[in-house]
Coordinates of C-alpha atoms in Angstrom, one line a residue:
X1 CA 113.0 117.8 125.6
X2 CA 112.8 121.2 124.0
X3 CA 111.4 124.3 125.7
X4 CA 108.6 124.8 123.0
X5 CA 107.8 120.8 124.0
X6 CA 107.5 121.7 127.6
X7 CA 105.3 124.8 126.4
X8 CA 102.9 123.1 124.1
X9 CA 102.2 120.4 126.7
X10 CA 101.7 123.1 130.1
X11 CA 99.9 124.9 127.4
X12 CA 97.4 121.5 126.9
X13 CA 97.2 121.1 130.1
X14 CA 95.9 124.5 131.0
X15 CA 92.9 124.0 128.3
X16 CA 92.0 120.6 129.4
X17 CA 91.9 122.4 132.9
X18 CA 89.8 125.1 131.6
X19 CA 87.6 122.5 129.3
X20 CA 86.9 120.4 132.4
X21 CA 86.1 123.3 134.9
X22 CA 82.9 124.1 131.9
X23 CA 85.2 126.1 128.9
X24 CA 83.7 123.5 126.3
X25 CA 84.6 126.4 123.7
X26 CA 88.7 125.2 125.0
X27 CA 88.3 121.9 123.3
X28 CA 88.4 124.0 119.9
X29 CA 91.8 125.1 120.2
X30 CA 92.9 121.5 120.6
X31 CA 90.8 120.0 117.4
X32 CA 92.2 122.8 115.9
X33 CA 95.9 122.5 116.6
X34 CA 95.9 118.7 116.2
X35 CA 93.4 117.2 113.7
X36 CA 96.0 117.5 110.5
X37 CA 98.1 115.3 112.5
X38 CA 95.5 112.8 114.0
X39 CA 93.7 112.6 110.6
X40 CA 97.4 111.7 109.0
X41 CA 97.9 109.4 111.8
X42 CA 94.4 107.6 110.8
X43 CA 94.6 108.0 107.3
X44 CA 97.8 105.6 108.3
X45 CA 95.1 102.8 108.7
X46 CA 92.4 103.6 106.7
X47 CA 92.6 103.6 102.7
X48 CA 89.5 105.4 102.4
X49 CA 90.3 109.8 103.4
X50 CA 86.1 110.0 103.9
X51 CA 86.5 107.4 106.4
X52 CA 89.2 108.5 108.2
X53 CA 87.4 111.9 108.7
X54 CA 85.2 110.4 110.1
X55 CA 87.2 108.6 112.4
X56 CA 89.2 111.6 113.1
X57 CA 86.1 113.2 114.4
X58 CA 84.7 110.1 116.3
X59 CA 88.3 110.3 117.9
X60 CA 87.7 113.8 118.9
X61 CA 84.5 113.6 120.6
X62 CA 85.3 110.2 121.9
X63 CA 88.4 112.2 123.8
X64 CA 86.4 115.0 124.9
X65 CA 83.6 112.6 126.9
X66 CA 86.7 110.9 128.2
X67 CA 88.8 114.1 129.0
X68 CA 88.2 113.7 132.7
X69 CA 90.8 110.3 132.5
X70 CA 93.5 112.4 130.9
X71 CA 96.2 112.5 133.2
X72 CA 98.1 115.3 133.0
X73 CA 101.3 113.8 133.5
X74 CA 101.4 112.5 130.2
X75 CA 101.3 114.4 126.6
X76 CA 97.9 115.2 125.7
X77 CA 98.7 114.3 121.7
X78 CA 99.8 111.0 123.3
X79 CA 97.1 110.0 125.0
X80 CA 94.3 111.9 121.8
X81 CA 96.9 109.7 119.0
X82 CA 95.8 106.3 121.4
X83 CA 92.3 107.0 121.1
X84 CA 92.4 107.6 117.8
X85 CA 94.2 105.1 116.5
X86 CA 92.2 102.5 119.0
X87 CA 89.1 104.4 117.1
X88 CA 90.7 103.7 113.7
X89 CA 91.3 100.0 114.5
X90 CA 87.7 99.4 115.9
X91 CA 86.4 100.9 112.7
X92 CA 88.2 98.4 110.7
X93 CA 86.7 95.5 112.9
X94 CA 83.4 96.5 112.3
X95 CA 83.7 96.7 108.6
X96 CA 85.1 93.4 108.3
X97 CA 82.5 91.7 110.1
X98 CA 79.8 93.8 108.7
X99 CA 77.8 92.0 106.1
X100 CA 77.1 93.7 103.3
X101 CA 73.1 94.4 102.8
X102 CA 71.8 92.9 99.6
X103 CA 69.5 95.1 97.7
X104 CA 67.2 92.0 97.0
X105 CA 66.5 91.6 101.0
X106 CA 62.8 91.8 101.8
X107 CA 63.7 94.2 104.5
X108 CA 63.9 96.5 101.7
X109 CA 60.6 95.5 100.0
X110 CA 59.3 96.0 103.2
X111 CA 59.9 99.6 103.6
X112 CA 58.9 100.3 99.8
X113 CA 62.2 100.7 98.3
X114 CA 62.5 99.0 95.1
X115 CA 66.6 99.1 93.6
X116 CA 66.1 100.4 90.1
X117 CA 65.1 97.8 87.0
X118 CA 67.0 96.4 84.5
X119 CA 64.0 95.9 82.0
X120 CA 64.2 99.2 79.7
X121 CA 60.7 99.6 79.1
X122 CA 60.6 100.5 82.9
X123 CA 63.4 102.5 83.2
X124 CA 62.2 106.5 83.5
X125 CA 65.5 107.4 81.0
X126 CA 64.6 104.8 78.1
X127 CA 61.4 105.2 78.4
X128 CA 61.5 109.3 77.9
X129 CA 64.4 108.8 75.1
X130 CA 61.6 106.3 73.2
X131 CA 58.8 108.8 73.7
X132 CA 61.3 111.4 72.3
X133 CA 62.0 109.2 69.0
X134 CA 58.8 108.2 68.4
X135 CA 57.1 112.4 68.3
X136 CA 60.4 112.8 66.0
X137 CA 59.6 109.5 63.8
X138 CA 56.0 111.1 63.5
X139 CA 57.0 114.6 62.7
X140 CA 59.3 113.8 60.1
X141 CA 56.7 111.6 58.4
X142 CA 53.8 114.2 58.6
X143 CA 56.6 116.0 56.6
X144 CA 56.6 113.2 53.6
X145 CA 54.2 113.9 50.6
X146 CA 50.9 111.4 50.2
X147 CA 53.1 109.4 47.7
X148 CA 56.0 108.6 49.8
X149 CA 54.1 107.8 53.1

């Protein structure tokens, strides 16, 4: 084990000291020194980088309401990679068994929210492009003579 190893993990230890005895401000400096590495270590898992931000974060916070089981024998980036990758795994779970809402449910019918029509004469775009056509069709045959009109 390398003396910069032995360095960065006192030096972990000291802020999950200081975050514990109230220093919330702490946990900064260890978001900020590991989230490239436990957002890589997600992004592992997850195809999708949005998602894994967001699991990166839930990671994060998840570790700081659960700093008080660190034990400070171990690594902190240890322990913070377990939760993050448990994090990442769970996420996954609940995708798969999410069903996917259908836009036709009444749930949404319920709450007002109509998905968009397919019938062009209702759609806001065709309807303002038809309006437009029709002024032009006009304008050009005010422009025709008696004879040709």
């Amino acid at each position: 084990m390398s003396n910069r190893t032995i360095t960065d993990g006192a030096a972990d230890r000291d802020i999950v000291a200081r975050v514990i005895a109230g220093d919330i401000e702490a946990f900064g400096g260890l978001v900020e020194k590991y989230q490239d590495r436990v957002f890589s270590a997600v992004r592992n898992y997850l195809s999708n980088p949005d998602d894994a931000l967001d699991v990166t974060q839930e990671a994060f916070v998840k570790a700081f309401t659960k700093l008080q089981s660190f034990d400070d024998n171990s690594a902190f980036y240890t322990w913070l990679y377990r939760i993050a990758i448990n994090t990442a795994i769970d996420f996954l779970r609940r995708k798969k068994t999410r069903p996917a809402d259908s836009l036709d449910d009444d749930k949404y019918a319920l709450s007002g929210f109509e998905p968009p029509s397919k019938d062009p004469k209702t759609d806001p775009e065709k309807v303002a492009q038809n309006r437009e056509q029709a002024e032009m069709l006009k304008m050009a045959i005010s422009t025709l003579s008696d004879k040709l009109k």
